[in-house]
């Protein structure tokens, strides 16, 4: 983790109220992994004290460019849209624990709801670089909010659901999950908490529905990996990236907790933002 001033290279509005900004940040582009985030200071102009967390949308170690993808929702994100190329911003990162892909997994299912695209986008790049196949299920309210295909690598199979049926499947993106659960070796999701909870319920019932879902994986061999460990996450079928309001983003203020199944609060900024879906008590209502 480092705190460095990064220079804005490009800023563009890709959808109404949704922006992708590119920063020259070689130190971050080299070290970041999919699922991690940055904490950005909004600057003196806005007078805002707290930093704002954003998923690392993409990171290119060759060019040193890191991007974030955000929706303008309040004063901080409005301030970002007024930045111009050449402006420097104060960026802390990479923060949090990344997605963990089992080396045996060939078929990755990515599921994104709305701005959740920013949470899984980098994983698509990493997976394709490593020779894996990627299907990305994306859900939005309507066609006007659908993430442009042109911004995804060609190798990704992109399947869309919209609430109003204006493009793709009419209904929730979670409706599509059962069609892919036999194909997928692992699934990775980011989006609204309700979407993640629904996916977690589906993942919990998958083994029973599939019968042979554990084929190729040793069962009962040795001690189970402790819940929350990297090894346990790497074996989980579903990993989720959580977004909670944050204060410090370094584990000190407990402003970002969700409840773990063991009854222990989990800090999204330190134990997360990525968790295996079976680590979280989805009924706890944090
Ligand atoms: C780990 C992590 C990664 C994130 N990645 C992204 C990303 O890639 N793209 C993106 O657009 N947003 C992302 N967010 C949410 C983003 O941090 C907030 O939208 C942003 O801080 C809002 O700042 P603001 O000053 O514009 O809004 P504020 O004026 O602070 O708040 C405006 C409204 O947004 C709500 N809000 C603030 N923070 C959050 C939050 N964390 N989650 C949900 N609602 C919030 C507030 O409750 C309020 O209603 C992420 C959050 C976390 C914790
Ligand atoms: S934001 Fe302070 S502990 Fe997570």
Tab-separated table of C-alpha atoms and ligand atoms in Angstrom:
chain	number	residue	atom	x	y	z
A	1	UNK	CA	0.000	0.000	0.000
A	2	UNK	CA	1.326	3.427	-0.938
A	3	UNK	CA	0.098	7.001	-0.905
A	4	UNK	CA	1.026	8.767	-4.110
A	5	UNK	CA	-0.124	11.621	-6.303
A	6	UNK	CA	-1.453	10.218	-9.592
A	7	UNK	CA	-1.943	12.266	-12.735
A	8	UNK	CA	-5.264	12.188	-14.560
A	9	UNK	CA	-4.695	11.138	-18.160
A	10	UNK	CA	-8.240	10.843	-19.476
A	11	UNK	CA	-11.760	11.372	-18.217
A	12	UNK	CA	-14.839	10.348	-20.165
A	13	UNK	CA	-18.517	9.939	-19.495
A	14	UNK	CA	-19.335	6.455	-20.814
A	15	UNK	CA	-23.018	6.478	-19.818
A	16	UNK	CA	-25.209	9.237	-18.365
A	17	UNK	CA	-23.636	10.028	-14.979
A	18	UNK	CA	-21.045	7.242	-15.258
A	19	UNK	CA	-17.403	8.040	-15.812
A	20	UNK	CA	-14.166	6.198	-16.461
A	21	UNK	CA	-11.044	8.050	-15.422
A	22	UNK	CA	-7.506	6.942	-16.269
A	23	UNK	CA	-4.576	7.813	-14.039
A	24	UNK	CA	-0.869	7.400	-14.515
A	25	UNK	CA	0.044	5.348	-11.457
A	26	UNK	CA	2.796	2.833	-12.332
A	27	UNK	CA	3.367	1.797	-8.705
A	28	UNK	CA	-0.294	0.794	-8.451
A	29	UNK	CA	-0.639	-0.730	-11.917
A	30	UNK	CA	2.271	-3.035	-11.125
A	31	UNK	CA	1.107	-4.270	-7.765
A	32	UNK	CA	-2.692	-4.293	-7.932
A	33	UNK	CA	-4.840	-7.418	-8.219
A	34	UNK	CA	-8.451	-7.740	-9.295
A	35	UNK	CA	-10.852	-7.060	-6.437
A	36	UNK	CA	-8.661	-4.488	-4.685
A	37	UNK	CA	-9.565	-0.830	-4.343
A	38	UNK	CA	-8.075	2.641	-3.974
A	39	UNK	CA	-8.986	5.356	-1.485
A	40	UNK	CA	-8.959	8.780	-3.084
A	41	UNK	CA	-8.857	12.203	-1.474
A	42	UNK	CA	-11.328	14.535	-3.106
A	43	UNK	CA	-9.180	17.643	-2.812
A	44	UNK	CA	-9.413	21.090	-1.288
A	45	UNK	CA	-11.942	22.407	-3.785
A	46	UNK	CA	-14.781	20.350	-2.314
A	47	UNK	CA	-13.662	20.764	1.276
A	48	UNK	CA	-14.459	17.077	1.882
A	49	UNK	CA	-12.391	15.364	4.547
A	50	UNK	CA	-13.026	11.661	4.063
A	51	UNK	CA	-11.463	9.821	1.169
A	52	UNK	CA	-13.708	7.919	-1.238
A	53	UNK	CA	-13.189	4.213	-2.084
A	54	UNK	CA	-13.285	2.925	-5.686
A	55	UNK	CA	-12.613	-0.483	-7.165
A	56	UNK	CA	-9.595	-0.738	-9.411
A	57	UNK	CA	-11.455	-1.081	-12.699
A	58	UNK	CA	-8.395	-1.922	-14.793
A	59	UNK	CA	-4.637	-1.786	-14.293
A	60	UNK	CA	-2.043	-2.042	-17.035
A	61	UNK	CA	1.475	-2.752	-15.800
A	62	UNK	CA	2.974	-1.904	-19.204
A	63	UNK	CA	1.521	1.609	-19.553
A	64	UNK	CA	1.254	2.245	-15.814
A	65	UNK	CA	-2.394	3.274	-16.282
A	66	UNK	CA	-5.041	2.528	-13.681
A	67	UNK	CA	-8.719	3.283	-14.262
A	68	UNK	CA	-11.702	3.789	-12.012
A	69	UNK	CA	-15.339	3.651	-13.119
A	70	UNK	CA	-17.828	5.568	-11.011
A	71	UNK	CA	-21.310	7.004	-10.891
A	72	UNK	CA	-21.812	10.618	-9.792
A	73	UNK	CA	-23.818	10.229	-6.622
A	74	UNK	CA	-22.695	13.033	-4.292
A	75	UNK	CA	-20.200	15.822	-3.708
A	76	UNK	CA	-17.068	13.683	-3.950
A	77	UNK	CA	-17.861	12.024	-7.249
A	78	UNK	CA	-19.128	15.353	-8.685
A	79	UNK	CA	-15.736	16.835	-7.816
A	80	UNK	CA	-13.955	14.100	-9.767
A	81	UNK	CA	-15.843	15.012	-12.931
A	82	UNK	CA	-14.356	18.524	-12.796
A	83	UNK	CA	-10.782	17.201	-12.903
A	84	UNK	CA	-8.866	17.827	-16.108
A	85	UNK	CA	-5.968	15.879	-17.715
A	86	UNK	CA	-2.751	16.801	-15.966
A	87	UNK	CA	-4.434	17.304	-12.576
A	88	UNK	CA	-2.948	15.255	-9.742
A	89	UNK	CA	-4.955	13.384	-7.133
A	90	UNK	CA	-3.935	11.771	-3.907
A	91	UNK	CA	-4.502	8.012	-4.132
A	92	UNK	CA	-3.953	5.361	-1.438
A	93	UNK	CA	-3.742	1.741	-2.525
A	94	UNK	CA	-3.931	-1.004	-3.468
A	95	UNK	CA	-6.186	-1.829	-0.514
A	96	UNK	CA	-8.127	-4.898	0.564
A	97	UNK	CA	-7.956	-8.555	-0.351
A	98	UNK	CA	-8.324	-9.566	-4.008
A	99	UNK	CA	-10.341	-12.275	-5.762
A	100	UNK	CA	-8.682	-15.689	-5.502
A	101	UNK	CA	-8.895	-17.915	-8.575
A	102	UNK	CA	-8.194	-21.637	-8.204
A	103	UNK	CA	-5.456	-22.557	-10.653
A	104	UNK	CA	-7.623	-25.468	-11.896
A	105	UNK	CA	-10.541	-23.187	-12.807
A	106	UNK	CA	-10.907	-22.768	-16.538
A	107	UNK	CA	-14.447	-21.361	-16.759
A	108	UNK	CA	-15.068	-18.183	-14.774
A	109	UNK	CA	-18.536	-16.729	-14.354
A	110	UNK	CA	-18.530	-13.010	-13.521
A	111	UNK	CA	-21.765	-11.420	-12.321
A	112	UNK	CA	-22.172	-7.647	-12.117
A	113	UNK	CA	-25.115	-5.506	-11.103
A	114	UNK	CA	-24.882	-1.880	-12.302
A	115	UNK	CA	-21.723	-0.212	-10.981
A	116	UNK	CA	-20.694	-3.666	-9.762
A	117	UNK	CA	-19.105	-3.914	-13.205
A	118	UNK	CA	-16.195	-1.901	-11.804
A	119	UNK	CA	-15.657	-4.574	-9.150
A	120	UNK	CA	-15.233	-7.484	-11.595
A	121	UNK	CA	-13.918	-5.768	-14.751
A	122	UNK	CA	-10.233	-6.186	-13.849
A	123	UNK	CA	-10.776	-9.891	-13.149
A	124	UNK	CA	-11.916	-10.379	-16.768
A	125	UNK	CA	-8.544	-9.024	-17.966
A	126	UNK	CA	-6.573	-11.174	-15.528
A	127	UNK	CA	-8.517	-14.330	-16.414
A	128	UNK	CA	-8.115	-13.865	-20.182
A	129	UNK	CA	-4.416	-13.140	-19.765
A	130	UNK	CA	-4.163	-16.467	-17.909
A	131	UNK	CA	-5.963	-18.375	-20.700
A	132	UNK	CA	-9.321	-18.839	-18.955
A	133	UNK	CA	-12.793	-18.547	-20.459
A	134	UNK	CA	-15.000	-15.779	-19.099
A	135	UNK	CA	-18.754	-15.302	-19.207
A	136	UNK	CA	-19.966	-12.018	-17.756
A	137	UNK	CA	-23.594	-11.663	-16.673
A	138	UNK	CA	-24.589	-8.021	-16.320
A	139	UNK	CA	-27.783	-6.587	-14.886
A	140	UNK	CA	-29.129	-3.041	-15.229
A	141	UNK	CA	-32.448	-1.243	-14.894
A	142	UNK	CA	-32.721	-0.551	-18.650
A	143	UNK	CA	-30.773	-0.419	-21.923
A	144	UNK	CA	-29.660	3.148	-21.108
A	145	UNK	CA	-27.547	1.820	-18.243
A	146	UNK	CA	-25.940	-1.109	-20.002
A	147	UNK	CA	-22.151	-1.135	-19.897
A	148	UNK	CA	-20.844	-0.779	-23.490
A	149	UNK	CA	-19.639	-4.036	-25.070
A	150	UNK	CA	-16.776	-2.103	-26.697
A	151	UNK	CA	-15.196	-1.578	-23.277
A	152	UNK	CA	-14.844	-5.315	-22.667
A	153	UNK	CA	-12.189	-7.652	-24.079
A	154	UNK	CA	-13.438	-9.461	-27.226
A	155	UNK	CA	-12.903	-12.840	-25.565
A	156	UNK	CA	-15.594	-12.228	-22.933
A	157	UNK	CA	-19.043	-13.732	-23.510
A	158	UNK	CA	-21.335	-10.894	-22.404
A	159	UNK	CA	-24.917	-11.671	-21.352
A	160	UNK	CA	-27.273	-8.850	-20.366
A	161	UNK	CA	-30.409	-8.689	-18.250
A	162	UNK	CA	-32.519	-5.549	-17.827
A	163	UNK	CA	-35.359	-5.019	-15.370
A	164	UNK	CA	-37.614	-3.590	-18.099
A	165	UNK	CA	-36.541	-6.017	-20.834
A	166	UNK	CA	-35.353	-3.184	-23.124
A	167	UNK	CA	-32.314	-5.314	-23.965
A	168	UNK	CA	-31.416	-8.923	-23.166
A	169	UNK	CA	-33.236	-11.029	-20.600
A	170	UNK	CA	-36.213	-9.311	-18.936
A	171	UNK	CA	-35.685	-9.598	-15.203
A	172	UNK	CA	-32.859	-9.834	-12.696
A	173	UNK	CA	-29.349	-10.891	-13.594
A	174	UNK	CA	-29.626	-13.556	-10.894
A	175	UNK	CA	-32.248	-15.312	-13.069
A	176	UNK	CA	-29.420	-16.164	-15.486
A	177	UNK	CA	-27.144	-17.810	-12.942
A	178	UNK	CA	-28.740	-21.319	-13.028
A	179	UNK	CA	-28.037	-21.578	-16.784
A	180	UNK	CA	-24.305	-21.219	-16.128
A	181	UNK	CA	-23.744	-22.996	-12.825
A	182	UNK	CA	-22.858	-26.301	-14.508
A	183	UNK	CA	-20.411	-24.612	-16.878
A	184	UNK	CA	-18.692	-22.434	-14.280
A	185	UNK	CA	-15.825	-23.680	-12.144
A	186	UNK	CA	-16.053	-20.530	-10.019
A	187	UNK	CA	-18.170	-17.393	-9.883
A	188	UNK	CA	-17.260	-13.827	-8.846
A	189	UNK	CA	-19.789	-11.103	-8.224
A	190	UNK	CA	-20.130	-7.429	-7.352
A	191	UNK	CA	-23.304	-5.388	-7.082
A	192	UNK	CA	-26.120	-4.446	-4.716
A	193	UNK	CA	-26.281	-6.389	-1.435
A	194	UNK	CA	-29.629	-7.962	-2.400
A	195	UNK	CA	-28.133	-9.333	-5.601
A	196	UNK	CA	-25.140	-10.761	-3.744
A	197	UNK	CA	-27.392	-12.375	-1.128
A	198	UNK	CA	-29.502	-14.007	-3.870
A	199	UNK	CA	-26.367	-15.340	-5.558
A	200	UNK	CA	-25.087	-16.645	-2.221
A	201	UNK	CA	-28.344	-18.600	-1.744
A	202	UNK	CA	-28.003	-20.084	-5.226
A	203	UNK	CA	-24.377	-21.003	-4.595
A	204	UNK	CA	-25.275	-22.680	-1.294
A	205	UNK	CA	-27.757	-24.969	-3.075
A	206	UNK	CA	-25.564	-25.656	-6.095
A	207	UNK	CA	-23.761	-28.725	-4.818
A	208	UNK	CA	-27.068	-30.461	-4.091
A	209	UNK	CA	-28.513	-29.566	-7.492
A	210	UNK	CA	-25.412	-30.560	-9.427
A	211	UNK	CA	-24.668	-33.866	-7.711
A	212	UNK	CA	-21.254	-34.099	-9.397
A	213	UNK	CA	-20.167	-30.542	-8.724
A	214	UNK	CA	-17.130	-31.679	-6.763
A	215	UNK	CA	-15.803	-33.866	-9.566
A	216	UNK	CA	-12.084	-33.278	-9.912
A	217	UNK	CA	-11.776	-31.814	-6.434
A	218	UNK	CA	-10.696	-33.892	-3.486
A	219	UNK	CA	-13.324	-34.141	-0.764
A	220	UNK	CA	-12.593	-34.765	2.858
A	221	UNK	CA	-8.872	-34.914	2.177
A	222	UNK	CA	-7.095	-33.575	5.248
A	223	UNK	CA	-8.068	-30.621	7.442
A	224	UNK	CA	-10.483	-28.027	6.088
A	225	UNK	CA	-8.914	-24.642	5.367
A	226	UNK	CA	-9.956	-22.015	7.954
A	227	UNK	CA	-12.888	-19.850	6.865
A	228	UNK	CA	-11.606	-16.578	5.465
A	229	UNK	CA	-8.156	-17.937	4.619
A	230	UNK	CA	-6.825	-17.418	1.114
A	231	UNK	CA	-6.866	-21.196	0.553
A	232	UNK	CA	-10.541	-21.479	1.575
A	233	UNK	CA	-11.523	-18.556	-0.629
A	234	UNK	CA	-9.651	-20.029	-3.559
A	235	UNK	CA	-11.764	-23.188	-3.272
A	236	UNK	CA	-15.083	-21.375	-2.866
A	237	UNK	CA	-17.523	-21.542	-5.761
A	238	UNK	CA	-18.706	-17.947	-5.238
A	239	UNK	CA	-16.687	-14.933	-4.130
A	240	UNK	CA	-18.396	-11.581	-3.659
A	241	UNK	CA	-16.996	-8.058	-3.566
A	242	UNK	CA	-18.844	-5.988	-0.946
A	243	UNK	CA	-19.283	-2.222	-0.892
A	244	UNK	CA	-19.940	-0.572	2.472
A	245	UNK	CA	-19.592	3.088	3.354
A	246	UNK	CA	-16.045	3.568	4.594
A	247	UNK	CA	-14.162	5.844	6.925
A	248	UNK	CA	-10.480	5.015	7.268
A	249	UNK	CA	-10.263	2.044	4.802
A	250	UNK	CA	-7.309	0.644	6.753
A	251	UNK	CA	-9.097	-1.345	9.458
A	252	UNK	CA	-9.111	1.165	12.306
A	253	UNK	CA	-12.582	2.729	12.570
A	254	UNK	CA	-14.910	-0.311	12.193
A	255	UNK	CA	-17.131	1.838	10.006
A	256	UNK	CA	-17.439	-0.754	7.272
A	257	UNK	CA	-18.328	-4.030	8.974
A	258	UNK	CA	-20.604	-6.809	7.773
A	259	UNK	CA	-21.478	-9.825	9.917
A	260	UNK	CA	-19.589	-13.083	9.465
A	261	UNK	CA	-21.248	-16.496	9.920
A	262	UNK	CA	-19.237	-17.070	13.104
A	263	UNK	CA	-20.779	-13.923	14.623
A	264	UNK	CA	-17.555	-11.982	14.213
A	265	UNK	CA	-17.877	-8.622	12.418
A	266	UNK	CA	-15.824	-8.534	9.240
A	267	UNK	CA	-14.222	-5.300	8.069
A	268	UNK	CA	-14.910	-4.838	4.379
A	269	UNK	CA	-11.723	-2.772	4.019
A	270	UNK	CA	-9.410	-5.395	5.602
A	271	UNK	CA	-10.971	-8.872	5.582
A	272	UNK	CA	-12.677	-7.861	2.294
A	273	UNK	CA	-13.838	-6.308	0.103
A	274	UNK	CA	-13.812	-9.810	-1.421
A	275	UNK	CA	-15.265	-12.645	0.675
A	276	UNK	CA	-16.288	-16.209	-0.056
A	277	UNK	CA	-20.093	-16.101	-0.059
A	278	UNK	CA	-20.302	-18.668	2.765
A	279	UNK	CA	-18.314	-16.403	5.120
A	280	UNK	CA	-21.117	-13.834	5.344
A	281	UNK	CA	-24.282	-13.986	7.453
A	282	UNK	CA	-26.634	-12.621	4.805
A	283	UNK	CA	-29.591	-12.482	7.195
A	284	UNK	CA	-27.813	-10.328	9.808
A	285	UNK	CA	-28.812	-6.994	8.243
A	286	UNK	CA	-25.733	-4.898	8.908
B	1	LIG	C1	-14.612	-1.075	-1.622
B	1	LIG	C2	-15.512	-0.110	-2.360
B	1	LIG	C3	-15.395	0.016	-3.723
B	1	LIG	C4	-16.231	0.916	-4.408
B	1	LIG	N1	-16.092	0.999	-5.741
B	1	LIG	C5	-16.867	1.853	-6.431
B	1	LIG	C6	-16.707	1.969	-7.832
B	1	LIG	O1	-15.877	1.306	-8.449
B	1	LIG	N2	-17.523	2.850	-8.490
B	1	LIG	C7	-18.464	3.608	-7.812
B	1	LIG	O2	-19.180	4.391	-8.452
B	1	LIG	N3	-18.617	3.509	-6.494
B	1	LIG	C8	-17.842	2.661	-5.786
B	1	LIG	N4	-17.974	2.581	-4.433
B	1	LIG	C9	-18.935	3.483	-3.790
B	1	LIG	C10	-18.293	4.878	-3.710
B	1	LIG	O3	-17.242	4.852	-2.787
B	1	LIG	C11	-19.328	5.921	-3.309
B	1	LIG	O4	-20.298	6.027	-4.315
B	1	LIG	C12	-18.651	7.284	-3.131
B	1	LIG	O5	-17.818	7.248	-1.993
B	1	LIG	C13	-19.684	8.360	-2.992
B	1	LIG	O6	-18.990	9.577	-2.737
B	1	LIG	P1	-19.725	10.969	-2.888
B	1	LIG	O7	-18.964	11.975	-2.131
B	1	LIG	O8	-19.976	11.260	-4.340
B	1	LIG	O9	-21.132	10.698	-2.256
B	1	LIG	P2	-21.586	11.094	-0.783
B	1	LIG	O10	-21.994	12.537	-0.798
B	1	LIG	O11	-20.580	10.648	0.219
B	1	LIG	O12	-22.840	10.163	-0.660
B	1	LIG	C14	-23.925	10.298	-1.595
B	1	LIG	C15	-24.807	9.084	-1.428
B	1	LIG	O13	-24.070	7.898	-1.747
B	1	LIG	C16	-24.158	6.978	-0.696
B	1	LIG	N5	-22.893	6.255	-0.585
B	1	LIG	C17	-21.735	6.766	-0.159
B	1	LIG	N6	-20.780	5.817	-0.115
B	1	LIG	C18	-21.376	4.676	-0.514
B	1	LIG	C19	-20.956	3.345	-0.644
B	1	LIG	N7	-19.705	2.964	-0.330
B	1	LIG	N8	-21.843	2.433	-1.098
B	1	LIG	C20	-23.085	2.784	-1.393
B	1	LIG	N9	-23.568	4.028	-1.271
B	1	LIG	C21	-22.727	4.970	-0.826
B	1	LIG	C22	-24.424	7.797	0.531
B	1	LIG	O14	-25.068	7.024	1.524
B	1	LIG	C23	-25.315	8.862	-0.009
B	1	LIG	O15	-26.666	8.448	-0.102
B	1	LIG	C24	-17.180	1.698	-3.715
B	1	LIG	C25	-17.285	1.567	-2.337
B	1	LIG	C26	-16.480	0.678	-1.668
B	1	LIG	C27	-16.598	0.539	-0.201
B	2	LIG	S1	-13.348	1.763	6.941
B	2	LIG	FE1	-12.405	1.940	8.885
B	2	LIG	S2	-12.316	-0.152	9.523
B	2	LIG	FE2	-13.012	-0.292	7.461
